[in-house]
Structures are given as structure tokens and as C-alpha cells.
Coordinates of C-alpha atoms and ligand atoms in Angstrom, one line a residue:
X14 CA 101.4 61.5 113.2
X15 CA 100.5 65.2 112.7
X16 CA 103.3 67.3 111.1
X17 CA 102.3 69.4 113.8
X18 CA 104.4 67.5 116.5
X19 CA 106.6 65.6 113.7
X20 CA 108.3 68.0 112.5
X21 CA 109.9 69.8 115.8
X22 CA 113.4 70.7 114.8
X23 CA 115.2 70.9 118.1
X24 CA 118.0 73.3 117.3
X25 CA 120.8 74.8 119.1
X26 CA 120.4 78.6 120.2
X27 CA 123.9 79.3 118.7
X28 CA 124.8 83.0 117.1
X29 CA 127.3 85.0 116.1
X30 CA 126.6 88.2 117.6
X31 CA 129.8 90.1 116.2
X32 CA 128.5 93.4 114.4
X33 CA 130.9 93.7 112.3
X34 CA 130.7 90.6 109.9
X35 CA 130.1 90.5 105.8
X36 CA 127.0 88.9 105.6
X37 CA 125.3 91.5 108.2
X38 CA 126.7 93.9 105.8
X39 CA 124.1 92.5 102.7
X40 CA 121.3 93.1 104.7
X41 CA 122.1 96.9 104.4
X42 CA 120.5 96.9 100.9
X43 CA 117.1 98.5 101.6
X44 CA 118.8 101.4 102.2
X45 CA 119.3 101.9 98.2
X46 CA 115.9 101.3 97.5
X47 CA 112.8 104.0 98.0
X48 CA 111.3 103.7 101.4
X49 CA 108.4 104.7 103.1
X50 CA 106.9 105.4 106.6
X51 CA 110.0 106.2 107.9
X52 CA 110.3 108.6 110.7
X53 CA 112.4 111.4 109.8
X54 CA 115.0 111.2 112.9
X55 CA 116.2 114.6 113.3
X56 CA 119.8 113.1 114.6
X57 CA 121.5 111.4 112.3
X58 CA 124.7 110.7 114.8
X59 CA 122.1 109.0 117.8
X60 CA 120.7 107.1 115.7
X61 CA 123.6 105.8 115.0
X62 CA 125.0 105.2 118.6
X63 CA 121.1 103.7 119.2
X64 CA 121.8 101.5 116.1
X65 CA 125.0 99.9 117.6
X66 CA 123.7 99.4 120.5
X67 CA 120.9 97.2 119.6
X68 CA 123.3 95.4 117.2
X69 CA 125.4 94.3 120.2
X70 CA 122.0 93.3 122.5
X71 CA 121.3 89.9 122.7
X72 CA 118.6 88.8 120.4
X73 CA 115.2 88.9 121.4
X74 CA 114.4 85.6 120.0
X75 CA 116.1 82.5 118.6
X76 CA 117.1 80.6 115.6
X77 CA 115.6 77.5 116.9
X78 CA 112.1 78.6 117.7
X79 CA 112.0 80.8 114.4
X80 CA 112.7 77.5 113.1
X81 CA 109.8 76.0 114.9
X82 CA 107.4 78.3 114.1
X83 CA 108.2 77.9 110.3
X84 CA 107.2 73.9 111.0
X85 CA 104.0 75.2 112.6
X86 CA 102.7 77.1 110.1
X87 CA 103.3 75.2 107.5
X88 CA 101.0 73.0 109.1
X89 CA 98.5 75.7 108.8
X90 CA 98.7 76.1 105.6
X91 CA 97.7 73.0 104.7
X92 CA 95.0 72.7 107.4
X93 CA 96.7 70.7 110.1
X94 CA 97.0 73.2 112.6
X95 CA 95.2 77.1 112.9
X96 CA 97.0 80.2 113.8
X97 CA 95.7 82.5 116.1
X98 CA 97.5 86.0 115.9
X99 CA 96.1 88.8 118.0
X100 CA 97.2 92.0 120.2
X101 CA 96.7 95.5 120.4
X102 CA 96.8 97.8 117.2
X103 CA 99.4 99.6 119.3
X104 CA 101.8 98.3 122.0
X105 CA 102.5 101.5 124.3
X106 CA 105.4 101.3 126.9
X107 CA 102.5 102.5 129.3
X108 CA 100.6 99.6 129.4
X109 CA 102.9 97.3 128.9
X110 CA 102.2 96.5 132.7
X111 CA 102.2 93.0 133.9
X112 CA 98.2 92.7 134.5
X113 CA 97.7 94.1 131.2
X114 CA 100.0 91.6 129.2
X115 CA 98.7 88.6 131.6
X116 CA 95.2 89.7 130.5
X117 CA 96.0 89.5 126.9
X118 CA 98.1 86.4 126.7
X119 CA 95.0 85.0 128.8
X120 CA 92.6 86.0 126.0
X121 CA 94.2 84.3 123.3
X122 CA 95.0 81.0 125.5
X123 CA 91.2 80.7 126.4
X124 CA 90.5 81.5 122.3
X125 CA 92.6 78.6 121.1
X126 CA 91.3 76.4 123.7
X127 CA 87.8 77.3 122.1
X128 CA 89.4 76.9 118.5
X129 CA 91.3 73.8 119.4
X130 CA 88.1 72.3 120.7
X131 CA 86.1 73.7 117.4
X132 CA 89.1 73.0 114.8
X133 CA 90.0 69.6 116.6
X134 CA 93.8 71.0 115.1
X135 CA 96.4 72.6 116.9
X136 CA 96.1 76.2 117.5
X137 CA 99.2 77.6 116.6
X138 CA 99.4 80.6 119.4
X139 CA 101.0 84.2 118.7
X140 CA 100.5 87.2 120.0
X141 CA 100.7 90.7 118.0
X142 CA 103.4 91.4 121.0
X143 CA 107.0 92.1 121.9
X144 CA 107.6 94.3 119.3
X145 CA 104.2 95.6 118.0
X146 CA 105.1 99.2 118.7
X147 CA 105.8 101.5 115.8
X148 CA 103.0 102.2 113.1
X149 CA 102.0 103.3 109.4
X150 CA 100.1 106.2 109.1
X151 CA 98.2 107.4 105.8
X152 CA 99.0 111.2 106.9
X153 CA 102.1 112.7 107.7
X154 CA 100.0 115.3 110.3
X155 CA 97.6 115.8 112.3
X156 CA 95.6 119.3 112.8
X157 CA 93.5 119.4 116.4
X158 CA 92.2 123.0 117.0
X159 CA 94.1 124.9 113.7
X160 CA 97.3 123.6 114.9
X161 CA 99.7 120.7 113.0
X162 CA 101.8 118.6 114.0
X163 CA 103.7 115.4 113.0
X164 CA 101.4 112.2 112.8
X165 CA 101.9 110.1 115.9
X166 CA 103.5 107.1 114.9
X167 CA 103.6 104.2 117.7
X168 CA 106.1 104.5 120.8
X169 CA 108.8 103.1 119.1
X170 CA 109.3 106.4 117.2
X171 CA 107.6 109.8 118.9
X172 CA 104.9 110.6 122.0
X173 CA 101.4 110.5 121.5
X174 CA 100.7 113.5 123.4
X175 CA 99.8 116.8 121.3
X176 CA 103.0 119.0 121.5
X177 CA 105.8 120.0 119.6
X178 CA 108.7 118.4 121.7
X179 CA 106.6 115.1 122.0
X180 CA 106.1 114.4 118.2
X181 CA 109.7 114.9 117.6
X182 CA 111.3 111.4 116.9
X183 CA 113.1 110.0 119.0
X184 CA 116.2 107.8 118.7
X185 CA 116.3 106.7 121.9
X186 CA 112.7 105.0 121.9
X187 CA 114.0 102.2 119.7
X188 CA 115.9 101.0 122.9
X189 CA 112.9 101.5 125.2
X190 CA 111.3 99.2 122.4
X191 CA 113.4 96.9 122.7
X192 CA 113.7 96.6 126.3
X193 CA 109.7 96.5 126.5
X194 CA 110.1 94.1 124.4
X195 CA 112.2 92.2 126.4
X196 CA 109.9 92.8 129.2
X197 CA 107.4 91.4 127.7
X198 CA 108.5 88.5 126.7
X199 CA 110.1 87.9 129.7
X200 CA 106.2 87.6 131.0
X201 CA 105.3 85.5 127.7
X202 CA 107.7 82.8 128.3
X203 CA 107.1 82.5 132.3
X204 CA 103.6 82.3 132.1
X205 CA 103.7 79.9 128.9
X206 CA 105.6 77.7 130.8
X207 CA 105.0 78.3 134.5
X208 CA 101.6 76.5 134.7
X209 CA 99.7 79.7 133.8
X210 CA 98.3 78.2 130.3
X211 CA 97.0 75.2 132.7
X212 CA 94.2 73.9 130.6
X213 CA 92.1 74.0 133.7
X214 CA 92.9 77.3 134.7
X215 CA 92.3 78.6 131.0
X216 CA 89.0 77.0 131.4
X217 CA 87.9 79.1 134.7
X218 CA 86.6 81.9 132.0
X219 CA 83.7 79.6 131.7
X220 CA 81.6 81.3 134.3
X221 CA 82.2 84.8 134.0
X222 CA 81.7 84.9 130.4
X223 CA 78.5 82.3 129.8
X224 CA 76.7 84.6 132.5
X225 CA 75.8 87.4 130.7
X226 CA 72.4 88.2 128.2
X227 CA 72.8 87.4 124.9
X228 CA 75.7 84.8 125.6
X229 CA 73.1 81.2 125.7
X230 CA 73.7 80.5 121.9
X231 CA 77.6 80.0 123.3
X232 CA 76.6 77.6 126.0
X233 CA 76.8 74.3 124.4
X234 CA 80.0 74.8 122.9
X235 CA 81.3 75.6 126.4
X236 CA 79.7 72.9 128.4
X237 CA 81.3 70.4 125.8
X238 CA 84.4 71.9 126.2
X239 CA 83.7 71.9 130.1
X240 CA 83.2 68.0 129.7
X241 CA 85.9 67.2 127.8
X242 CA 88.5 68.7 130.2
X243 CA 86.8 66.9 133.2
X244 CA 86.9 63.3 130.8
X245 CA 90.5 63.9 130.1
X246 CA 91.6 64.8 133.8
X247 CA 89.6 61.8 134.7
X248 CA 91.1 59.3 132.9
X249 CA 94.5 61.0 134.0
X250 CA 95.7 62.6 130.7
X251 CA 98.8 64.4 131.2
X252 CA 98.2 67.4 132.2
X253 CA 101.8 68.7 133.3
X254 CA 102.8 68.9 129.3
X255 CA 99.4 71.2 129.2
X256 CA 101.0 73.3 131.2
X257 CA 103.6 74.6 129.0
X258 CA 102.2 75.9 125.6
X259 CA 104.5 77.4 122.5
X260 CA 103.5 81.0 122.4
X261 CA 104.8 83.4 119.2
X262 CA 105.4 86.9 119.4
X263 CA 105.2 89.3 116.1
X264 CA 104.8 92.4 114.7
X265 CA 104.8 94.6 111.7
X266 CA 108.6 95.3 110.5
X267 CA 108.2 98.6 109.9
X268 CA 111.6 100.5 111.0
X269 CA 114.1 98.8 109.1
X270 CA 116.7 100.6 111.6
X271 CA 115.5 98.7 114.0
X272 CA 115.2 95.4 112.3
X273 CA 118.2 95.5 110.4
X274 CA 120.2 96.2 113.9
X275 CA 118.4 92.9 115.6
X276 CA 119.4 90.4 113.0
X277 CA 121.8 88.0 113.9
X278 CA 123.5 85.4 112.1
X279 CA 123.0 81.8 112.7
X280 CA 126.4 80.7 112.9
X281 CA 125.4 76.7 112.3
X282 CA 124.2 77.5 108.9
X283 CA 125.2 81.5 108.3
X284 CA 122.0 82.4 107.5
X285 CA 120.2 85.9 109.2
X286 CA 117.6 85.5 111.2
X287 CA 115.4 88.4 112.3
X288 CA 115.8 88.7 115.9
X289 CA 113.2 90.9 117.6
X290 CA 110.4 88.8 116.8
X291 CA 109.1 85.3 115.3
X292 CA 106.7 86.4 112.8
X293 CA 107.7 89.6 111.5
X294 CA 104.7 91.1 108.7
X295 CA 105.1 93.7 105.6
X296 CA 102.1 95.8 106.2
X297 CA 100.1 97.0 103.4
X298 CA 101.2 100.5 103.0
X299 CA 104.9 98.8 102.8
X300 CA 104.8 96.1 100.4
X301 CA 105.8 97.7 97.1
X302 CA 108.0 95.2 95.3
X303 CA 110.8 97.1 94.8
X304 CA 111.0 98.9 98.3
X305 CA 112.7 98.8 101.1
X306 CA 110.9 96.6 103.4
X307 CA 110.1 93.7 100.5
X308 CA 114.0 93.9 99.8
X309 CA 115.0 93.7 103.6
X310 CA 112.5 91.0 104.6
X311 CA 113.6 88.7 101.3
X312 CA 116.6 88.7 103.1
X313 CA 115.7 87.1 106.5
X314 CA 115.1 83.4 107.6
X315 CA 111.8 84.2 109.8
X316 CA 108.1 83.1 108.8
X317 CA 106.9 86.4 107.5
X318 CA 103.9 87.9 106.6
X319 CA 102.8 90.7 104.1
X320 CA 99.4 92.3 104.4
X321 CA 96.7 92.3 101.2
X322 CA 94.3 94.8 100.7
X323 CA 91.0 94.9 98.2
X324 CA 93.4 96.5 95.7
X325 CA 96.1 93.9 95.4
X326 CA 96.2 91.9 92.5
X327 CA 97.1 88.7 91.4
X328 CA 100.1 90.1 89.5
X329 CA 101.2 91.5 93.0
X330 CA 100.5 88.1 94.7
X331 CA 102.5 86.2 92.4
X332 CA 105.7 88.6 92.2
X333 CA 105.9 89.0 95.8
X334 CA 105.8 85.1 96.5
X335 CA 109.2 85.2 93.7
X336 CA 110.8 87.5 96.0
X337 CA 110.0 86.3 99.0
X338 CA 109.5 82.9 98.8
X339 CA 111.3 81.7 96.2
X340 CA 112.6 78.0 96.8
X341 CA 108.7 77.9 97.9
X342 CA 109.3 77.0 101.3
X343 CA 106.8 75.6 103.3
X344 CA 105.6 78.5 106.1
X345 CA 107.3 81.1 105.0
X346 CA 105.2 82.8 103.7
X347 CA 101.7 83.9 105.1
X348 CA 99.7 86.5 103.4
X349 CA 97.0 87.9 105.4
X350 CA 93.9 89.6 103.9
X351 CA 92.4 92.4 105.2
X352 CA 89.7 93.3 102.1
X353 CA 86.7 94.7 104.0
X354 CA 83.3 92.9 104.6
X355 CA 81.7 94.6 102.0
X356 CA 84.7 93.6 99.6
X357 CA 86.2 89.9 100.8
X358 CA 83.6 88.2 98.4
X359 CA 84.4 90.0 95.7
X360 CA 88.1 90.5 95.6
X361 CA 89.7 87.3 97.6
X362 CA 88.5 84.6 95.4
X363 CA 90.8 85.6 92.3
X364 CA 93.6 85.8 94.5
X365 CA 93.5 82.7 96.3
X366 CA 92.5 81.3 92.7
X367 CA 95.6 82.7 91.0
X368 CA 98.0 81.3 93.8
X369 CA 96.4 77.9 93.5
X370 CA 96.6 77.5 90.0
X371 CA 100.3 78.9 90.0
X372 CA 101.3 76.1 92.4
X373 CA 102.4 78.2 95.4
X374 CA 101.9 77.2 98.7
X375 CA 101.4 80.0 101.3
X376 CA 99.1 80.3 104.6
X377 CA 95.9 82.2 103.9
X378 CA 94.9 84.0 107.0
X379 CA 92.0 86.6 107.8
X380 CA 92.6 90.2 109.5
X381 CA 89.1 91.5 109.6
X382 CA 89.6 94.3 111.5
X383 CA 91.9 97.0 109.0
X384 CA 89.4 96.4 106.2
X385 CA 86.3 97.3 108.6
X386 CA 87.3 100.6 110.1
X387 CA 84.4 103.3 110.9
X388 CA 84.1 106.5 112.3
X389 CA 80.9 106.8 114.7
X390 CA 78.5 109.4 114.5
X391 CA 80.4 110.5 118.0
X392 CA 83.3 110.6 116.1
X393 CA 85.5 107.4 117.3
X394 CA 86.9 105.4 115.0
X395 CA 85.5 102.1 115.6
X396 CA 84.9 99.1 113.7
X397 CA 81.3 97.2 114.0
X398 CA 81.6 93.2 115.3
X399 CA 79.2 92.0 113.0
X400 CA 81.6 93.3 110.1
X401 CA 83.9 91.5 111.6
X402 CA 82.4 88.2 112.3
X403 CA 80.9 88.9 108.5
X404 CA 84.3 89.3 106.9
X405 CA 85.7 86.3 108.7
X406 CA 82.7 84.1 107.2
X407 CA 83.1 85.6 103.8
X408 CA 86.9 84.5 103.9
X409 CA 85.8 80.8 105.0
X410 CA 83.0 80.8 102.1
X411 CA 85.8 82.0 100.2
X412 CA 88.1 79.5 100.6
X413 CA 85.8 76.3 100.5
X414 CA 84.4 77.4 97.3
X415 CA 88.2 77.7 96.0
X416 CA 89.3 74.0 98.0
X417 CA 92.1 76.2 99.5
X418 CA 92.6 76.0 103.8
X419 CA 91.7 79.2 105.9
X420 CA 94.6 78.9 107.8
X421 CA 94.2 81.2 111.1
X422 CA 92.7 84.8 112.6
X423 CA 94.8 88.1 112.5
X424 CA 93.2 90.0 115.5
X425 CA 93.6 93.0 117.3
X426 CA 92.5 92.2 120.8
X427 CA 92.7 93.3 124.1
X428 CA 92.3 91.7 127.5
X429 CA 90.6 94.4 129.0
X430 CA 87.2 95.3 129.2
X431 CA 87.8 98.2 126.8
X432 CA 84.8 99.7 124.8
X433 CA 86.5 100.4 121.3
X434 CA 84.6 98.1 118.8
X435 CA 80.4 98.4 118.4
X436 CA 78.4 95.5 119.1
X437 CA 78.8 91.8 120.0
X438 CA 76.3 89.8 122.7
X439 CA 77.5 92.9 124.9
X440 CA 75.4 95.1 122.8
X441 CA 78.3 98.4 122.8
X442 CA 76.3 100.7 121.4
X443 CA 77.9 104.9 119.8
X444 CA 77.5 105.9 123.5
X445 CA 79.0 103.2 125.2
X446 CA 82.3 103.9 123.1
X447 CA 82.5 107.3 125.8
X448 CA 83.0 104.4 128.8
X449 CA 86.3 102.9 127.9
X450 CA 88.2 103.8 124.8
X451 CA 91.8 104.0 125.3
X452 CA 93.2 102.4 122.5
X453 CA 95.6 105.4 120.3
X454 CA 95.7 103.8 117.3
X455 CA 93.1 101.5 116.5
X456 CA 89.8 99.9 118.1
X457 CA 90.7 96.5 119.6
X458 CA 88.0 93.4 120.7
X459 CA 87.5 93.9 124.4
X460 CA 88.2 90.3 126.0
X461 CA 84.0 89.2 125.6
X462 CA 83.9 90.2 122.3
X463 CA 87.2 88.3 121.4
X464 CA 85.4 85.3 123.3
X465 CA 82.7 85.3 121.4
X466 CA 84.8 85.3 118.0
X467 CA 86.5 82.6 119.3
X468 CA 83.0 80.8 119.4
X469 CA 81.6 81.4 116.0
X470 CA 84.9 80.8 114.5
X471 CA 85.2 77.8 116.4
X472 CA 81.7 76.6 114.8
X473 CA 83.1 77.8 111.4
X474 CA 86.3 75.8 111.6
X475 CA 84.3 72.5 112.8
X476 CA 82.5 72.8 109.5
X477 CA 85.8 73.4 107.9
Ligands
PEP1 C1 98.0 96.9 111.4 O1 98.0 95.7 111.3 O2 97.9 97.5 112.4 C2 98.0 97.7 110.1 C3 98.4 98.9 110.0 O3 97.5 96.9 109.1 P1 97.5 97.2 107.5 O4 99.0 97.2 107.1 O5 96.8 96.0 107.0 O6 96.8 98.4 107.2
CO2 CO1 95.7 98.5 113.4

């Protein structure tokens, strides 16, 4: 049988949710080591109240699907299942709405039933969600009309509007993150389980989307798809376990505040578990080996990630798999590459090289959106689909020339009919951008364009 469904450790939601205990305590360590893209919080003494607060929350997620998700992409390391990871750039507390997340967690069901049926493998499902609200930014300020003021950096820490009192960080916005977070995964889990990921009603997309010019070339694919749902509910497959799919939520760990005060121990096996999400990722501005958020996430029991960029080296591959992965554990650690277009063919083969030949074992997965980001002439930045869809074909050259598995998609999607991202059967062209760009970070896939990825990656991974 497939490790996929083997492997399914069914494990008790037990913690110890006591703030005070010793082996919290160790996880305080990042605090000795240099950090960056922290917010400087003006109140030192709300923070702290903030802080305890969260610490005595209930968890956001549990032991037992961390766990599971571990199992799951270890299968995707080694090509037995596919991850799917997409969301916005930038959670906001504004549209974390109900028709807005149901859109989104819609978008990536209707993908992995396009990858499943391309990939005949598991799509492991996970949305960039629940947590995906504070950000890196590469400056500290920004200067509109002569004036300057403190870079925006996601709702977890300040506003995004353009005044003094908004920009000021803001303790209290770790709650709201967490209770957004809440909320949305409140949404996740019903309509995961609540007959909303329905094969069949996934499948209604069908029509709307096949409709449009430039979409024929996708036709096939989704009349076979069509068929195959019609065979199985005609020879009765059982579609009532369809209707309850494993979903992941994840996001980048950025404010170690935050994270530290949502880990929780385990109190089956004392080990600390990083609570506010499944995945949790090192992003690439934050992986320096002997910082603050390499140290805090060696420390925690979760799958994790840690973003690569066309300037990481082997050297840096290698030492951060010691730190983090040490005993070599299958799943735990993913590195996702996010090189460019222009770069992926020149820089990833060395690194998936060096990883292979030093024996380690992690899950190689694509971002080609961070690597691909463009300002247009009408000054948005933007990102072109074709760069995208390039990248992502580079990465699967990449890997079969190597023998190594391309092991899943880091997106940043939408549900909504956004125009963010140039191009795609839609044809967005610099003008259209003016329609419907709301993202405030950056650009995301409307729904159609993530459709269509879905599509040629499907025909990439049936090749795979
Ligand atoms: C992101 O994923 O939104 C991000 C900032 O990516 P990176 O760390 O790869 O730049
Ligand atoms: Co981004």
C-alpha cells in the first residue's frame, strides 16, 4: 500500500498547556542570538501581557495532525504523494471574510483534483493560511509624496494605511492574529469535512472555466477528469470518504514572539510542538544559520520549511539540514526554491546535486512566484505567468536530469478574480492590472490563472 495512507499515526490530542514549565523555558534561546525583521514594539510591558495571553490560548493546531502531516510529506519527498501549498502573499484581518476563505480553499481543492488526476498520487493539500499574516520586508521605510514612514509589515504587526499612528506596532494585533487564525480555520476544518471538498462539487468548476478563449488546449484534460468522476460514481465508489479531505494550514514563522508563545508541549512524549500552524517556513531573509529563527525552529517538532534563493549555496544547504534535521527525519524538512526563471537552471542543479550526494533526504518544492517579481511599466509590481509556468518547468527539467522528485507547488493564489499577475489564457495585459489589484503585499494568481497552472503542472507531473 501507499505510505501515503500506511503510515497514519492516529494520536491522541493531549498537551500540557501549563506556561510555566522547564522545557517551554529552552525554547527561549533565540532571544540570545542576532535577529532580524523584527518589529520594533514600542511597549515592552504589552507585549508582554499579549505574550501570556497567547501562551495560555488553546493551541491552534495539534500534535496528532503535525504528526500526520510529517507522514505526508515524506511521501512527497520521495514521490508518492505531491504537495500543493498556496494562499495570499498577505493574510489581512479584512478579508479574512467567509466568501473570501471559501473561494480560496475552493481553488486549491479543484487544483489537486486536477494534480491528483495528472500526478495519479495524492495531493497533499495546504493552504498558505491561518497564520500567514506578518511579513519580511527588504526596507525598513517607505517614502510616498517626501514623507517616511515605517515599512508596513503584514497585520500581525502594524496598519497598512499611510499614517503615523497606523505604522506604529502594535502588540495587540498578535491576538487579532490569532483569533483570525482561529477563524479561519474554524472555516478550514468545516468545509474540509462538511461535504464541501465533495469530489463532485469540486468538479462543477468545469464549466465556468473551459468556457473562456484561449482555454481549449485544457479541454481534454478536463473531460477525462469529467469521465473519470462519472465512472467512479457509477460503479458506486465511496464517495462519503471523498467528502472529507486533510487540509494543512502554514505560514512563514517570522515573529518568534508569537511562535514561541504558541508552542505547547506534547505531554505523551515532552516534545514542543509549534502550535499556530502545521507547516511553519524560515523565509529567505531569515535563515542565517546562527539566527534567531534557524535556532527557534531546530527546536520544534512540526514539518518545517526554509526558503532558498539563487544565492544559497550548497555549504548553506548542507549546514542547515545539520541543524535542523539532524536524526534526518523523514518530512521534516522541506526546502523550497524560489531562484527566478531566468536563474532556476543555472543555480538549482548544484544544490539538489550536493544534497543527493550527501545522503540527505528532504522535499524539494517550487515557489515560482518570489523569484519572478516585476514592476510594470504602470508601476505595479507584478509578476508575468509565463515566468511562472517557465520556472516551474525549469525545476521539473531540473530535477529529472538530477533523478531527484519534485515534490509539490508553493503558490500565492487567490480565489478571487483579482488582476495582480500579467498574462495566462486570460490575456491580463499592464492595463488590466488598474481593474482589480488589491493585493498589499504581493501579486497573487487570480483563481483562472491558478486553474490553468494546475493544468500544465498536471501534464508535467504525468510525465514525471
Ligand atoms: C513569501 O513567501 O511571501 C516571502 C516573503 O518569500 P521569500 O522569503 O522567499 O522571499
Ligand atoms: Co510574497
Amino acid at each position: 500500500m501507499n505510505s501515503f495512507l500506511r503510515d497514519s499515526p492516529a494520536r491522541a490530542h493531549d498537551f500540557d498547556l501549563s506556561a510555566s514549565s522547564d522545557e517551554l523555558a529552552a525554547l527561549g534561546s533565540w532571544r540570545e542570538l542576532p535577529r532580524v525583521q523584527q518589529p520594533t514594539w514600542p511597549d515592552e510591558a504589552e507585549l508582554g501581557r499579549v505574550f501570556g495571553a497567547l501562551r495560555s490560548a488553546p493551541p491552534l493546531v495539534f500534535a496528532g495532525e503535525v504528526d500526520v502531516l510529517r507522514h505526508r510529506l515524506a511521501a512527497a519527498a520521495t514521490g508518492e504523494a505531491f504537495l500543493l501549498q498556496g494562499g495570499d502573499c498577505a493574510e489581512t484581518f479584512e478579508d479574512s471574510s467567509a466568501n473570501r476563505i471559501r473561494n480560496k480553499i475552493r481553488t486549491i481543492l479543484q487544483m489537486s483534483a486536477v494534480l491528483t488526476y495528472g500526478a495519479s498520487v495524492p495531493v497533499v493539500k495546504m493552504g498558505r493560511m491561518a497564520g500567514q499574516f506578518a511579513k519580511p520586508r527588504s526596507a525598513d521605510t517607505e517614502t510616498r509624496d517626501g514623507v517616511t514612514l515605517p515599512t508596513y509589515r503584514g497585520d500581525a504587526v502594524n496598519g497598512y494605511a499611510f499614517t503615523e499612528q497606523s505604522r506604529v506596532p502594535d502588540p495587540e494585533r498578535l491576538w487579532k492574529t490569532y483569533t483570525t487564525s482561529a477563524q479561519t480555520l474554524n472555516l478550514l476544518r468545516a468545509f474540509t469535512s462538511g461535504g464541501f471538498a465533495d469530489l463532485r462539487e469540486v468538479h462543477s468548476w468545469n464549466q465556468g472555466f473551459i468556457s473562456g478563449p484561449g482555454y481549449d488546449r485544457y479541454e481534454q484534460l478536463a473531460a477525462e477528469i469529467d469521465k473519470a468522476i462519472r465512472f467512479m460514481a457509477a460503479i458506486g465508489a465511496d464517495f462519503d470518504a471523498l467528502k472529507v479531505v486533510e487540509f494543512y494550514s502554514s505560514h512563514e514563522a517570522l515573529l518568534l514572539d508569537y511562535e514561541e508563545a504558541l508552542a505547547r508541549i506534547d505531554s505523551r512524549t515532552g516534545e514542543i510542538y509549534g502550535c499556530s500552524g502545521h507547516f511553519l517556513w524560515i523565509g529567505e531573509r531569515t535563515r542565517q544559520l546562527d539566527g534567531a529563527h534557524v535556532e527557534f525552529m531546530s527546536r520544534i517538532r512540526n514539518p518545517i520549511g526554509v526558503k532558498l534563493g539563487p544565492e544559497a549555496s550548497v555549504d548553506d544547504a548542507l549546514r542547515l539540514i545539520d541543524k535542523l534535521d539532524p536524526e534526518r527525519e523523514p518530512g521534516r524538512l522541506t526546502f523550497v526554491t524560489r531562484m527566478g526563471a531566468s536563474k532556476i537552471r543555472e543555480r538549482l542543479p548544484r544544490l539538489v546535486e550536493g544534497v543527493r550526494d550527501a545522503g540527505a533526504q528532504v522535499a524539494w518544492v517550487t515557489d515560482p512566484m518570489h523569484g519572478n517579481t516585476i514592476t510594470s511599466s504602470n508601476g505595479y509590481k507584478t509578476r508575468r505567468f509565463e515566468d511562472i509556468v517557465d520556472e516551474v518547468v525549469g525545476f521539473f527539467e531540473v530535477h529529472r536530469a538530477a533523478g531527484t522528485v519534485p515534490a509539490g507547488l508553493h503558490m500565492e493564489l487567490t480565489g478571487d478574480d483579482v488582476t495582480e499577475v500579467l498574462g495566462g489564457a486570460g490575456e491580463i495585459d499592464e492595463a488590466g492590472l488598474e481593474r482589480r489589484y488589491e493585493t498589499l503585499v504581493d501579486p497573487r494568481l487570480n483563481h483562472q490563472q491558478s486553474l490553468e497552472l494546475a493544468f500544465l503542472v498536471a501534464e508535467m507531473l504525468g510525465r514525471r
